[in-house]
Amino acid sequence: AARWQAGFRARRIQLRAHPDEPLPRLGLAQLWLEAREPARAKKELEILLGPHPEEARAWSLLGECERHLGAHLAARSAWDRALALAPDDLPARFNRGILARLEQRLTDARTDFDWIVQRGEEDALRYLRAHLELARIELALGAGEHAQAVYARYKQLGGEEPLE
């Protein structure tokens, strides 16, 4: 709580000193999301995105807010916008893939997880779950051989969950 309060105070001071800069408001939104207040985080992001619609990190975080609020279509739209601005945004791509899987849009989920597995090697451990998700999707879509290969990489990276 003390760390959160200190961060909150620091961001408010930064916002007063630099009201037109996106980072202080982005930091406030992150703090609100950490505090499980997605509606307050969303409000900060909407204020930020008005003058800074090109801020990919804000769109990505807005997707998280929308997901927490149960607005899946709005979350997908925000992550789409984040990825249009920053195609290498791994968190946005991962979250969009998880949402697609939950909505049973397996080919969309496959596209995002495959992108992460193919291009996210430097973050392979951080996105270990993407390997497992891709393997499970490949299996569900009938690509058993590819599923096994992706799952083997997942296990090699230290994954422990079963494929099925």
PDB file of C-alpha atoms in Angstrom:
ATOM      1  CA  ALA A   1       0.000   0.000   0.000  1.00  0.00           C
ATOM      2  CA  ALA A   2       2.832   2.400   0.869  1.00  0.00           C
ATOM      3  CA  ARG A   3       4.570   1.706  -2.453  1.00  0.00           C
ATOM      4  CA  TRP A   4       1.314   2.301  -4.322  1.00  0.00           C
ATOM      5  CA  GLN A   5       0.694   5.569  -2.452  1.00  0.00           C
ATOM      6  CA  ALA A   6       4.231   6.740  -3.187  1.00  0.00           C
ATOM      7  CA  GLY A   7       3.806   5.926  -6.876  1.00  0.00           C
ATOM      8  CA  PHE A   8       0.449   7.663  -6.952  1.00  0.00           C
ATOM      9  CA  ARG A   9       1.888  10.825  -5.371  1.00  0.00           C
ATOM     10  CA  ALA A  10       4.842  10.809  -7.754  1.00  0.00           C
ATOM     11  CA  ARG A  11       2.610  10.473 -10.821  1.00  0.00           C
ATOM     12  CA  ARG A  12       0.281  13.248  -9.611  1.00  0.00           C
ATOM     13  CA  ILE A  13       3.280  15.562  -9.111  1.00  0.00           C
ATOM     14  CA  GLN A  14       4.590  14.663 -12.574  1.00  0.00           C
ATOM     15  CA  LEU A  15       1.157  15.299 -14.060  1.00  0.00           C
ATOM     16  CA  ARG A  16       0.957  18.743 -12.481  1.00  0.00           C
ATOM     17  CA  ALA A  17       4.458  19.600 -13.723  1.00  0.00           C
ATOM     18  CA  HIS A  18       3.887  18.192 -17.238  1.00  0.00           C
ATOM     19  CA  PRO A  19       0.134  18.050 -17.928  1.00  0.00           C
ATOM     20  CA  ASP A  20       0.585  17.493 -21.671  1.00  0.00           C
ATOM     21  CA  GLU A  21       3.007  14.565 -21.348  1.00  0.00           C
ATOM     22  CA  PRO A  22       1.501  11.076 -21.754  1.00  0.00           C
ATOM     23  CA  LEU A  23       3.758   9.144 -19.344  1.00  0.00           C
ATOM     24  CA  PRO A  24       2.470  10.495 -16.006  1.00  0.00           C
ATOM     25  CA  ARG A  25      -1.135   9.719 -16.950  1.00  0.00           C
ATOM     26  CA  LEU A  26      -0.112   6.312 -18.306  1.00  0.00           C
ATOM     27  CA  GLY A  27       1.583   5.647 -14.971  1.00  0.00           C
ATOM     28  CA  LEU A  28      -1.566   6.671 -13.103  1.00  0.00           C
ATOM     29  CA  ALA A  29      -3.625   4.296 -15.215  1.00  0.00           C
ATOM     30  CA  GLN A  30      -1.208   1.457 -14.461  1.00  0.00           C
ATOM     31  CA  LEU A  31      -1.460   2.203 -10.757  1.00  0.00           C
ATOM     32  CA  TRP A  32      -5.257   2.171 -10.878  1.00  0.00           C
ATOM     33  CA  LEU A  33      -5.212  -1.128 -12.714  1.00  0.00           C
ATOM     34  CA  GLU A  34      -2.821  -2.548 -10.084  1.00  0.00           C
ATOM     35  CA  ALA A  35      -5.311  -1.424  -7.442  1.00  0.00           C
ATOM     36  CA  ARG A  36      -8.047  -3.357  -9.284  1.00  0.00           C
ATOM     37  CA  GLU A  37      -9.793  -0.151 -10.315  1.00  0.00           C
ATOM     38  CA  PRO A  38     -10.105  -0.651 -14.090  1.00  0.00           C
ATOM     39  CA  ALA A  39     -12.819   1.996 -14.491  1.00  0.00           C
ATOM     40  CA  ARG A  40     -10.537   4.657 -12.981  1.00  0.00           C
ATOM     41  CA  ALA A  41      -7.640   3.441 -15.117  1.00  0.00           C
ATOM     42  CA  LYS A  42      -9.836   3.598 -18.214  1.00  0.00           C
ATOM     43  CA  LYS A  43     -10.821   7.186 -17.384  1.00  0.00           C
ATOM     44  CA  GLU A  44      -7.149   8.217 -17.196  1.00  0.00           C
ATOM     45  CA  LEU A  45      -6.414   6.477 -20.497  1.00  0.00           C
ATOM     46  CA  GLU A  46      -9.322   8.145 -22.263  1.00  0.00           C
ATOM     47  CA  ILE A  47      -8.010  11.526 -21.111  1.00  0.00           C
ATOM     48  CA  LEU A  48      -4.532  10.566 -22.351  1.00  0.00           C
ATOM     49  CA  LEU A  49      -5.688   9.228 -25.730  1.00  0.00           C
ATOM     50  CA  GLY A  50      -7.614  12.385 -26.626  1.00  0.00           C
ATOM     51  CA  PRO A  51      -4.470  14.411 -27.382  1.00  0.00           C
ATOM     52  CA  HIS A  52      -2.217  11.337 -27.893  1.00  0.00           C
ATOM     53  CA  PRO A  53      -4.087   8.820 -30.077  1.00  0.00           C
ATOM     54  CA  GLU A  54      -0.745   7.435 -31.276  1.00  0.00           C
ATOM     55  CA  GLU A  55       0.262   6.190 -27.813  1.00  0.00           C
ATOM     56  CA  ALA A  56       0.337   2.410 -28.334  1.00  0.00           C
ATOM     57  CA  ARG A  57       1.051   1.643 -24.670  1.00  0.00           C
ATOM     58  CA  ALA A  58      -2.132   3.465 -23.687  1.00  0.00           C
ATOM     59  CA  TRP A  59      -4.202   1.442 -26.172  1.00  0.00           C
ATOM     60  CA  SER A  60      -2.662  -1.769 -24.872  1.00  0.00           C
ATOM     61  CA  LEU A  61      -3.454  -0.838 -21.271  1.00  0.00           C
ATOM     62  CA  LEU A  62      -6.949   0.250 -22.294  1.00  0.00           C
ATOM     63  CA  GLY A  63      -7.453  -3.253 -23.662  1.00  0.00           C
ATOM     64  CA  GLU A  64      -6.602  -4.627 -20.223  1.00  0.00           C
ATOM     65  CA  CYS A  65      -9.056  -2.246 -18.590  1.00  0.00           C
ATOM     66  CA  GLU A  66     -11.812  -3.253 -20.973  1.00  0.00           C
ATOM     67  CA  ARG A  67     -11.081  -6.936 -20.391  1.00  0.00           C
ATOM     68  CA  HIS A  68     -11.321  -6.457 -16.635  1.00  0.00           C
ATOM     69  CA  LEU A  69     -14.604  -4.617 -17.151  1.00  0.00           C
ATOM     70  CA  GLY A  70     -15.969  -7.499 -19.244  1.00  0.00           C
ATOM     71  CA  ALA A  71     -16.077  -5.496 -22.483  1.00  0.00           C
ATOM     72  CA  HIS A  72     -14.366  -8.032 -24.734  1.00  0.00           C
ATOM     73  CA  LEU A  73     -15.183  -6.340 -28.036  1.00  0.00           C
ATOM     74  CA  ALA A  74     -13.766  -3.040 -26.740  1.00  0.00           C
ATOM     75  CA  ALA A  75     -10.691  -4.875 -25.407  1.00  0.00           C
ATOM     76  CA  ARG A  76     -10.064  -6.498 -28.789  1.00  0.00           C
ATOM     77  CA  SER A  77     -10.495  -3.149 -30.517  1.00  0.00           C
ATOM     78  CA  ALA A  78      -7.998  -1.476 -28.171  1.00  0.00           C
ATOM     79  CA  TRP A  79      -5.435  -4.251 -28.673  1.00  0.00           C
ATOM     80  CA  ASP A  80      -5.964  -4.073 -32.442  1.00  0.00           C
ATOM     81  CA  ARG A  81      -5.227  -0.352 -32.289  1.00  0.00           C
ATOM     82  CA  ALA A  82      -2.141  -0.902 -30.113  1.00  0.00           C
ATOM     83  CA  LEU A  83      -0.802  -3.464 -32.578  1.00  0.00           C
ATOM     84  CA  ALA A  84      -1.537  -1.228 -35.562  1.00  0.00           C
ATOM     85  CA  LEU A  85       0.674   1.391 -33.902  1.00  0.00           C
ATOM     86  CA  ALA A  86       3.292  -0.992 -32.486  1.00  0.00           C
ATOM     87  CA  PRO A  87       3.244  -4.450 -34.149  1.00  0.00           C
ATOM     88  CA  ASP A  88       5.963  -5.715 -31.779  1.00  0.00           C
ATOM     89  CA  ASP A  89       3.867  -5.058 -28.646  1.00  0.00           C
ATOM     90  CA  LEU A  90       4.060  -8.563 -27.157  1.00  0.00           C
ATOM     91  CA  PRO A  91       1.716  -7.933 -24.201  1.00  0.00           C
ATOM     92  CA  ALA A  92      -1.034  -6.624 -26.500  1.00  0.00           C
ATOM     93  CA  ARG A  93      -0.565  -9.530 -28.896  1.00  0.00           C
ATOM     94  CA  PHE A  94      -0.552 -12.088 -26.076  1.00  0.00           C
ATOM     95  CA  ASN A  95      -3.660 -10.634 -24.448  1.00  0.00           C
ATOM     96  CA  ARG A  96      -5.474 -10.458 -27.765  1.00  0.00           C
ATOM     97  CA  GLY A  97      -4.572 -14.104 -28.353  1.00  0.00           C
ATOM     98  CA  ILE A  98      -5.885 -15.148 -24.937  1.00  0.00           C
ATOM     99  CA  LEU A  99      -9.134 -13.305 -25.597  1.00  0.00           C
ATOM    100  CA  ALA A 100      -9.484 -14.939 -29.022  1.00  0.00           C
ATOM    101  CA  ARG A 101      -8.961 -18.378 -27.470  1.00  0.00           C
ATOM    102  CA  LEU A 102     -11.544 -17.681 -24.777  1.00  0.00           C
ATOM    103  CA  GLU A 103     -13.991 -16.627 -27.483  1.00  0.00           C
ATOM    104  CA  GLN A 104     -13.216 -19.814 -29.449  1.00  0.00           C
ATOM    105  CA  ARG A 105     -11.728 -17.822 -32.349  1.00  0.00           C
ATOM    106  CA  LEU A 106      -8.941 -20.367 -32.631  1.00  0.00           C
ATOM    107  CA  THR A 107      -7.457 -19.247 -35.953  1.00  0.00           C
ATOM    108  CA  ASP A 108      -7.127 -15.672 -34.635  1.00  0.00           C
ATOM    109  CA  ALA A 109      -5.560 -16.970 -31.423  1.00  0.00           C
ATOM    110  CA  ARG A 110      -3.218 -19.189 -33.450  1.00  0.00           C
ATOM    111  CA  THR A 111      -2.053 -16.189 -35.464  1.00  0.00           C
ATOM    112  CA  ASP A 112      -1.136 -14.171 -32.368  1.00  0.00           C
ATOM    113  CA  PHE A 113       0.509 -17.009 -30.450  1.00  0.00           C
ATOM    114  CA  ASP A 114       2.440 -18.164 -33.509  1.00  0.00           C
ATOM    115  CA  TRP A 115       3.714 -14.607 -34.018  1.00  0.00           C
ATOM    116  CA  ILE A 116       4.949 -14.523 -30.413  1.00  0.00           C
ATOM    117  CA  VAL A 117       6.586 -17.948 -30.639  1.00  0.00           C
ATOM    118  CA  GLN A 118       8.285 -17.061 -33.942  1.00  0.00           C
ATOM    119  CA  ARG A 119       9.439 -13.549 -33.054  1.00  0.00           C
ATOM    120  CA  GLY A 120       9.538 -13.361 -29.259  1.00  0.00           C
ATOM    121  CA  GLU A 121      12.572 -15.527 -28.580  1.00  0.00           C
ATOM    122  CA  GLU A 122      14.199 -12.914 -26.335  1.00  0.00           C
ATOM    123  CA  ASP A 123      11.028 -13.038 -24.206  1.00  0.00           C
ATOM    124  CA  ALA A 124      10.464 -16.791 -24.584  1.00  0.00           C
ATOM    125  CA  LEU A 125      10.392 -17.425 -20.840  1.00  0.00           C
ATOM    126  CA  ARG A 126       8.126 -14.457 -20.187  1.00  0.00           C
ATOM    127  CA  TYR A 127       5.756 -15.720 -22.853  1.00  0.00           C
ATOM    128  CA  LEU A 128       6.125 -19.393 -22.079  1.00  0.00           C
ATOM    129  CA  ARG A 129       2.343 -19.617 -21.936  1.00  0.00           C
ATOM    130  CA  ALA A 130       2.158 -18.600 -25.623  1.00  0.00           C
ATOM    131  CA  HIS A 131       3.955 -21.828 -26.531  1.00  0.00           C
ATOM    132  CA  LEU A 132       1.490 -23.928 -24.560  1.00  0.00           C
ATOM    133  CA  GLU A 133      -1.506 -22.042 -25.936  1.00  0.00           C
ATOM    134  CA  LEU A 134      -0.248 -22.460 -29.501  1.00  0.00           C
ATOM    135  CA  ALA A 135       0.367 -26.179 -28.973  1.00  0.00           C
ATOM    136  CA  ARG A 136      -3.147 -26.666 -27.579  1.00  0.00           C
ATOM    137  CA  ILE A 137      -4.711 -24.684 -30.417  1.00  0.00           C
ATOM    138  CA  GLU A 138      -2.760 -26.622 -33.047  1.00  0.00           C
ATOM    139  CA  LEU A 139      -3.959 -29.854 -31.456  1.00  0.00           C
ATOM    140  CA  ALA A 140      -7.576 -28.625 -31.434  1.00  0.00           C
ATOM    141  CA  LEU A 141      -7.278 -27.625 -35.095  1.00  0.00           C
ATOM    142  CA  GLY A 142      -5.941 -31.035 -36.081  1.00  0.00           C
ATOM    143  CA  ALA A 143      -2.274 -30.141 -36.556  1.00  0.00           C
ATOM    144  CA  GLY A 144      -0.991 -32.794 -34.132  1.00  0.00           C
ATOM    145  CA  GLU A 145       2.563 -32.947 -35.433  1.00  0.00           C
ATOM    146  CA  HIS A 146       3.053 -29.190 -35.169  1.00  0.00           C
ATOM    147  CA  ALA A 147       1.350 -29.228 -31.755  1.00  0.00           C
ATOM    148  CA  GLN A 148       3.887 -31.777 -30.534  1.00  0.00           C
ATOM    149  CA  ALA A 149       6.815 -29.728 -31.856  1.00  0.00           C
ATOM    150  CA  VAL A 150       5.583 -26.539 -30.179  1.00  0.00           C
ATOM    151  CA  TYR A 151       4.855 -28.446 -26.981  1.00  0.00           C
ATOM    152  CA  ALA A 152       8.373 -29.910 -27.006  1.00  0.00           C
ATOM    153  CA  ARG A 153       9.766 -26.362 -27.128  1.00  0.00           C
ATOM    154  CA  TYR A 154       7.467 -25.395 -24.264  1.00  0.00           C
ATOM    155  CA  LYS A 155       8.824 -28.286 -22.190  1.00  0.00           C
ATOM    156  CA  GLN A 156      12.398 -27.382 -23.173  1.00  0.00           C
ATOM    157  CA  LEU A 157      11.819 -23.875 -21.836  1.00  0.00           C
ATOM    158  CA  GLY A 158      10.692 -25.313 -18.513  1.00  0.00           C
ATOM    159  CA  GLY A 159       6.938 -25.635 -18.982  1.00  0.00           C
ATOM    160  CA  GLU A 160       5.241 -28.242 -16.843  1.00  0.00           C
ATOM    161  CA  GLU A 161       1.551 -28.214 -17.781  1.00  0.00           C
ATOM    162  CA  PRO A 162       0.215 -31.109 -19.851  1.00  0.00           C
ATOM    163  CA  LEU A 163      -0.663 -30.575 -23.494  1.00  0.00           C
ATOM    164  CA  GLU A 164      -4.180 -31.872 -23.060  1.00  0.00           C
TER     165      GLU A 164
END
